[in-house]
Amino acid sequence: MDLRGFDDIELWAGGDRLADGTAERPFFCEVRLGSAEAPIASAANRWHRYVPVADPGSPQRVLFSLDDLPASVRTACSAIRITFLDAPASVRLTPPAAVRPQLLADVDAALLARLDDRLSLGGTPVRAVLQVARDQAKPYLLLVNHSIEHALTRVPGEEIRTDFTRNGFVVRSAGVPYDLGYRIEVVAERREEVAALLEFVLAELGPGSTLRVGGVEFPVDWPAPWERLLDGTGEALREERTSLLISIPAVTRPRVVPRRAVLPHRGIPAEAAYHADR
């Protein structure tokens, strides 16, 4: 596989005991990648990552940066090896995936996967689209990303540690929080079709629901108060369209900060509360 278009290898891992690289809790699972030109653990390929276990009771997302993967492996990766360094122990891993952080494209894709061709009316699956084709048949669902706001009230978490190796680990930013506003328009000729599609969308994305984006569950919010929006031309929405407004409080995926740390490493998180007199 050619991995040049990706930033990370991602998987979810859960182990039966803590592993953070300290003498008391050493890493017990190692992952390596290789290729025909640069086999695993060869002189031309020393790339490796340890799998951390922060909470034995629940799986956690694990990211492995590809920035330092040898070019001969990144262009034609053909092997992955998982080694137990300390037994007895057990670990549960999901299949690894090559990923690239693209928040807007990922949320668009998650909404389409949730709504497109999921309901049939009169024996015909109903499409959900981001752009309307000239020959688009009704009924259909139109997804419009009408707003992107920096969520100043949601303070991102502290920096996270990833990419554990024998030489230390990488520090990453926790991501930037955004509120992504979407308008879901139901376009149909008949009221019964509108009602059926509204019921479907409410069942899928109603209050209290979540949207899985890149392996992470984000809540689906319903903004208030309700307001009648204009379409992209500035004209009022046509009568055959009924709209639902939702907001996805999402966070950009953690990106690598050009800074490495060496174990043992200690951090002291601090929080500050601001109060203003009224």
CSV table of C-alpha atoms in Angstrom, one decimal:
chain,number,residue,atom,x,y,z
A,1,MET,CA,0.0,0.0,0.0
A,2,ASP,CA,1.2,3.5,-0.8
A,3,LEU,CA,1.0,5.5,2.4
A,4,ARG,CA,2.3,8.8,1.1
A,5,GLY,CA,-1.2,10.4,1.1
A,6,PHE,CA,-1.8,9.6,4.8
A,7,ASP,CA,-0.6,11.1,8.1
A,8,ASP,CA,-1.1,8.2,10.6
A,9,ILE,CA,-1.8,4.6,11.2
A,10,GLU,CA,-4.8,4.4,13.6
A,11,LEU,CA,-6.2,1.5,15.6
A,12,TRP,CA,-8.0,1.0,18.8
A,13,ALA,CA,-6.3,-1.0,21.5
A,14,GLY,CA,-7.2,-2.5,24.9
A,15,GLY,CA,-4.9,-4.5,27.1
A,16,ASP,CA,-5.2,-6.4,30.4
A,17,ARG,CA,-2.7,-4.3,32.2
A,18,LEU,CA,-1.3,-0.7,32.2
A,19,ALA,CA,1.6,0.1,29.9
A,20,ASP,CA,3.1,3.6,29.8
A,21,GLY,CA,6.8,2.9,29.4
A,22,THR,CA,7.8,3.3,33.0
A,23,ALA,CA,9.8,0.7,34.9
A,24,GLU,CA,6.7,-0.3,36.9
A,25,ARG,CA,4.5,-0.4,33.8
A,26,PRO,CA,6.6,-1.3,30.7
A,27,PHE,CA,5.2,-1.6,27.2
A,28,PHE,CA,4.5,-5.2,26.3
A,29,CYS,CA,3.2,-4.8,22.7
A,30,GLU,CA,5.2,-3.5,19.7
A,31,VAL,CA,4.1,-2.8,16.1
A,32,ARG,CA,6.4,-2.6,13.1
A,33,LEU,CA,5.8,-2.0,9.4
A,34,GLY,CA,7.9,-3.2,6.5
A,35,SER,CA,8.2,-3.6,2.7
A,36,ALA,CA,10.0,-5.9,0.2
A,37,GLU,CA,12.8,-3.3,-0.2
A,38,ALA,CA,13.1,-2.6,3.6
A,39,PRO,CA,12.0,-5.6,5.6
A,40,ILE,CA,10.9,-5.3,9.2
A,41,ALA,CA,13.8,-4.7,11.6
A,42,SER,CA,16.3,-4.6,8.8
A,43,ALA,CA,19.2,-2.1,8.8
A,44,ALA,CA,17.2,0.2,6.5
A,45,ASN,CA,14.0,0.0,8.6
A,46,ARG,CA,14.2,0.6,12.3
A,47,TRP,CA,10.6,2.1,12.5
A,48,HIS,CA,8.6,0.8,15.5
A,49,ARG,CA,5.9,1.8,17.9
A,50,TYR,CA,4.8,0.6,21.3
A,51,VAL,CA,1.1,0.2,22.1
A,52,PRO,CA,0.2,2.2,25.3
A,53,VAL,CA,-2.5,1.0,27.6
A,54,ALA,CA,-3.9,3.8,29.8
A,55,ASP,CA,-7.0,2.0,31.0
A,56,PRO,CA,-7.2,-1.8,31.0
A,57,GLY,CA,-11.0,-1.5,31.2
A,58,SER,CA,-11.7,0.3,27.9
A,59,PRO,CA,-10.2,0.5,24.4
A,60,GLN,CA,-8.4,3.7,23.4
A,61,ARG,CA,-7.4,5.2,20.1
A,62,VAL,CA,-3.8,4.8,19.2
A,63,LEU,CA,-2.0,6.9,16.6
A,64,PHE,CA,1.3,6.1,14.9
A,65,SER,CA,2.8,8.9,12.9
A,66,LEU,CA,4.1,8.0,9.4
A,67,ASP,CA,6.5,11.0,9.2
A,68,ASP,CA,9.6,9.0,10.1
A,69,LEU,CA,8.6,5.9,8.2
A,70,PRO,CA,11.4,5.1,5.6
A,71,ALA,CA,10.4,6.2,2.1
A,72,SER,CA,11.0,2.6,0.8
A,73,VAL,CA,8.3,1.4,3.3
A,74,ARG,CA,5.9,4.3,3.0
A,75,THR,CA,5.6,4.0,-0.8
A,76,ALA,CA,5.0,0.2,-0.8
A,77,CYS,CA,4.1,-1.1,2.7
A,78,SER,CA,3.4,-4.8,2.5
A,79,ALA,CA,3.9,-6.2,6.1
A,80,ILE,CA,2.9,-5.5,9.6
A,81,ARG,CA,4.2,-7.3,12.6
A,82,ILE,CA,2.9,-7.3,16.2
A,83,THR,CA,5.3,-8.6,18.9
A,84,PHE,CA,4.7,-9.3,22.5
A,85,LEU,CA,7.7,-8.0,24.5
A,86,ASP,CA,6.6,-9.1,27.9
A,87,ALA,CA,4.4,-12.1,28.8
A,88,PRO,CA,2.0,-13.1,30.0
A,89,ALA,CA,-0.2,-10.4,28.7
A,90,SER,CA,-3.1,-9.9,26.2
A,91,VAL,CA,-4.1,-7.0,24.0
A,92,ARG,CA,-7.1,-6.5,21.7
A,93,LEU,CA,-6.5,-4.5,18.5
A,94,THR,CA,-8.8,-3.4,15.8
A,95,PRO,CA,-7.6,-3.7,12.2
A,96,PRO,CA,-5.1,-0.8,11.5
A,97,ALA,CA,-6.2,2.0,9.2
A,98,ALA,CA,-4.3,4.6,7.3
A,99,VAL,CA,-5.8,8.0,8.0
A,100,ARG,CA,-5.5,11.7,7.1
A,101,PRO,CA,-7.1,14.4,9.2
A,102,GLN,CA,-9.9,16.1,7.2
A,103,LEU,CA,-12.6,17.2,9.6
A,104,LEU,CA,-15.1,18.7,7.1
A,105,ALA,CA,-14.7,16.0,4.5
A,106,ASP,CA,-15.0,13.3,7.3
A,107,VAL,CA,-18.2,14.8,8.7
A,108,ASP,CA,-19.7,15.1,5.2
A,109,ALA,CA,-18.9,11.5,4.6
A,110,ALA,CA,-20.3,10.4,7.9
A,111,LEU,CA,-23.6,12.2,7.3
A,112,LEU,CA,-23.9,10.7,3.8
A,113,ALA,CA,-23.2,7.2,5.1
A,114,ARG,CA,-25.9,7.8,7.7
A,115,LEU,CA,-28.6,9.1,5.3
A,116,ASP,CA,-27.8,8.2,1.7
A,117,ASP,CA,-29.8,5.3,0.2
A,118,ARG,CA,-30.9,4.2,3.7
A,119,LEU,CA,-34.7,4.7,3.1
A,120,SER,CA,-36.8,3.6,0.1
A,121,LEU,CA,-40.0,5.2,-1.0
A,122,GLY,CA,-42.1,3.4,-3.5
A,123,GLY,CA,-39.3,0.9,-3.9
A,124,THR,CA,-36.7,3.5,-4.8
A,125,PRO,CA,-33.8,4.4,-2.5
A,126,VAL,CA,-33.7,8.1,-1.5
A,127,ARG,CA,-30.4,9.8,-2.2
A,128,ALA,CA,-28.7,12.2,0.2
A,129,VAL,CA,-26.4,14.6,-1.6
A,130,LEU,CA,-24.1,17.5,-0.9
A,131,GLN,CA,-24.7,19.1,-4.4
A,132,VAL,CA,-27.7,18.7,-6.6
A,133,ALA,CA,-27.2,17.3,-10.1
A,134,ARG,CA,-29.3,18.7,-12.9
A,135,ASP,CA,-31.1,15.4,-13.4
A,136,GLN,CA,-31.5,14.8,-9.6
A,137,ALA,CA,-34.8,12.9,-9.1
A,138,LYS,CA,-37.1,13.8,-6.3
A,139,PRO,CA,-37.4,13.0,-3.4
A,140,TYR,CA,-33.9,13.6,-2.0
A,141,LEU,CA,-32.1,15.0,1.0
A,142,LEU,CA,-29.8,18.0,0.5
A,143,LEU,CA,-27.0,18.4,3.1
A,144,VAL,CA,-25.8,22.0,3.4
A,145,ASN,CA,-22.9,22.9,5.7
A,146,HIS,CA,-24.1,26.5,6.3
A,147,SER,CA,-21.7,27.5,9.2
A,148,ILE,CA,-18.4,26.8,10.8
A,149,GLU,CA,-17.7,28.4,14.2
A,150,HIS,CA,-14.7,28.1,16.5
A,151,ALA,CA,-16.2,26.7,19.7
A,152,LEU,CA,-14.6,29.2,22.2
A,153,THR,CA,-16.7,27.8,25.1
A,154,ARG,CA,-15.3,24.3,24.6
A,155,VAL,CA,-11.7,24.4,25.8
A,156,PRO,CA,-9.6,21.6,24.2
A,157,GLY,CA,-7.9,19.1,26.4
A,158,GLU,CA,-4.3,19.1,27.3
A,159,GLU,CA,-1.6,17.8,24.9
A,160,ILE,CA,-1.6,14.1,24.3
A,161,ARG,CA,1.3,11.7,24.0
A,162,THR,CA,1.6,9.3,21.0
A,163,ASP,CA,4.3,7.4,19.0
A,164,PHE,CA,6.0,5.7,21.9
A,165,THR,CA,9.4,4.3,20.9
A,166,ARG,CA,12.5,3.2,22.8
A,167,ASN,CA,13.7,6.8,22.5
A,168,GLY,CA,10.7,8.6,23.9
A,169,PHE,CA,7.3,9.8,22.5
A,170,VAL,CA,5.7,12.6,20.4
A,171,VAL,CA,3.6,15.4,21.9
A,172,ARG,CA,0.5,16.3,19.9
A,173,SER,CA,-2.0,19.1,20.2
A,174,ALA,CA,-5.4,17.9,21.5
A,175,GLY,CA,-7.2,19.4,18.5
A,176,VAL,CA,-9.2,22.5,17.8
A,177,PRO,CA,-13.0,22.5,18.6
A,178,TYR,CA,-15.5,23.6,16.0
A,179,ASP,CA,-19.3,23.7,15.8
A,180,LEU,CA,-20.3,22.6,12.3
A,181,GLY,CA,-23.8,23.7,11.4
A,182,TYR,CA,-25.7,21.7,8.8
A,183,ARG,CA,-29.1,22.2,7.2
A,184,ILE,CA,-30.8,19.0,6.0
A,185,GLU,CA,-33.4,19.9,3.4
A,186,VAL,CA,-36.1,17.5,2.4
A,187,VAL,CA,-37.0,18.0,-1.2
A,188,ALA,CA,-40.1,16.2,-2.4
A,189,GLU,CA,-43.3,16.8,-4.4
A,190,ARG,CA,-45.8,15.3,-1.9
A,191,ARG,CA,-46.4,15.9,1.7
A,192,GLU,CA,-46.4,12.2,2.6
A,193,GLU,CA,-42.9,11.9,1.1
A,194,VAL,CA,-41.7,14.9,3.2
A,195,ALA,CA,-43.2,13.4,6.3
A,196,ALA,CA,-41.6,10.0,5.8
A,197,LEU,CA,-38.2,11.5,5.2
A,198,LEU,CA,-38.5,13.8,8.2
A,199,GLU,CA,-39.3,10.8,10.4
A,200,PHE,CA,-36.3,9.0,9.0
A,201,VAL,CA,-33.9,11.9,9.6
A,202,LEU,CA,-35.3,12.4,13.1
A,203,ALA,CA,-34.8,8.7,13.9
A,204,GLU,CA,-31.2,8.8,12.7
A,205,LEU,CA,-30.1,12.2,13.9
A,206,GLY,CA,-32.6,13.3,16.6
A,207,PRO,CA,-31.7,14.9,19.9
A,208,GLY,CA,-29.4,12.6,21.9
A,209,SER,CA,-28.0,10.9,18.9
A,210,THR,CA,-24.3,10.7,17.9
A,211,LEU,CA,-22.4,10.7,14.7
A,212,ARG,CA,-19.3,8.5,14.2
A,213,VAL,CA,-16.6,10.4,12.5
A,214,GLY,CA,-13.2,8.7,11.9
A,215,GLY,CA,-13.8,6.3,14.7
A,216,VAL,CA,-14.9,9.0,17.2
A,217,GLU,CA,-18.5,9.6,18.4
A,218,PHE,CA,-19.6,13.2,18.2
A,219,PRO,CA,-22.9,14.3,19.7
A,220,VAL,CA,-25.6,15.8,17.4
A,221,ASP,CA,-26.9,19.0,18.8
A,222,TRP,CA,-30.2,20.8,17.8
A,223,PRO,CA,-29.6,24.6,17.9
A,224,ALA,CA,-32.3,26.9,19.3
A,225,PRO,CA,-34.1,29.1,18.6
A,226,TRP,CA,-35.4,27.9,15.3
A,227,GLU,CA,-34.9,30.4,12.5
A,228,ARG,CA,-35.9,30.3,8.8
A,229,LEU,CA,-32.7,30.3,6.8
A,230,LEU,CA,-32.1,31.5,3.3
A,231,ASP,CA,-30.6,29.3,0.6
A,232,GLY,CA,-27.3,30.1,-1.1
A,233,THR,CA,-28.9,32.6,-3.5
A,234,GLY,CA,-30.4,34.7,-0.7
A,235,GLU,CA,-33.9,33.7,-1.6
A,236,ALA,CA,-36.4,32.2,0.8
A,237,LEU,CA,-36.5,28.4,0.7
A,238,ARG,CA,-39.1,27.1,-1.7
A,239,GLU,CA,-42.3,25.6,-0.3
A,240,GLU,CA,-41.5,22.1,-1.4
A,241,ARG,CA,-38.4,22.1,0.9
A,242,THR,CA,-38.6,21.5,4.6
A,243,SER,CA,-35.4,21.9,6.6
A,244,LEU,CA,-33.9,20.5,9.8
A,245,LEU,CA,-31.0,22.2,11.5
A,246,ILE,CA,-28.3,20.3,13.4
A,247,SER,CA,-24.9,21.2,14.8
A,248,ILE,CA,-21.9,18.8,15.2
A,249,PRO,CA,-19.6,19.9,18.0
A,250,ALA,CA,-16.5,18.3,16.5
A,251,VAL,CA,-12.7,18.5,17.2
A,252,THR,CA,-10.0,18.4,14.6
A,253,ARG,CA,-7.8,15.3,14.9
A,254,PRO,CA,-4.7,15.5,17.0
A,255,ARG,CA,-1.7,16.6,14.9
A,256,VAL,CA,1.9,16.1,15.6
A,257,VAL,CA,3.8,19.0,17.2
A,258,PRO,CA,7.4,19.2,16.1
A,259,ARG,CA,8.6,18.3,19.6
A,260,ARG,CA,9.7,15.0,21.1
A,261,ALA,CA,9.9,14.1,24.8
A,262,VAL,CA,11.9,11.5,26.5
A,263,LEU,CA,10.8,9.2,29.3
A,264,PRO,CA,10.5,9.6,32.3
A,265,HIS,CA,8.4,12.7,31.7
A,266,ARG,CA,6.1,14.5,34.0
A,267,GLY,CA,3.4,17.0,33.3
A,268,ILE,CA,1.3,19.2,35.6
A,269,PRO,CA,-2.0,20.2,34.1
A,270,ALA,CA,-3.5,23.4,35.3
A,271,GLU,CA,-6.9,25.0,34.8
A,272,ALA,CA,-7.9,28.6,35.3
A,273,ALA,CA,-11.5,29.9,35.9
A,274,TYR,CA,-12.4,33.4,34.9
A,275,HIS,CA,-15.2,35.3,36.5
A,276,ALA,CA,-16.6,38.7,35.4
A,277,ASP,CA,-18.7,40.9,37.6
A,278,ARG,CA,-22.0,41.9,36.1
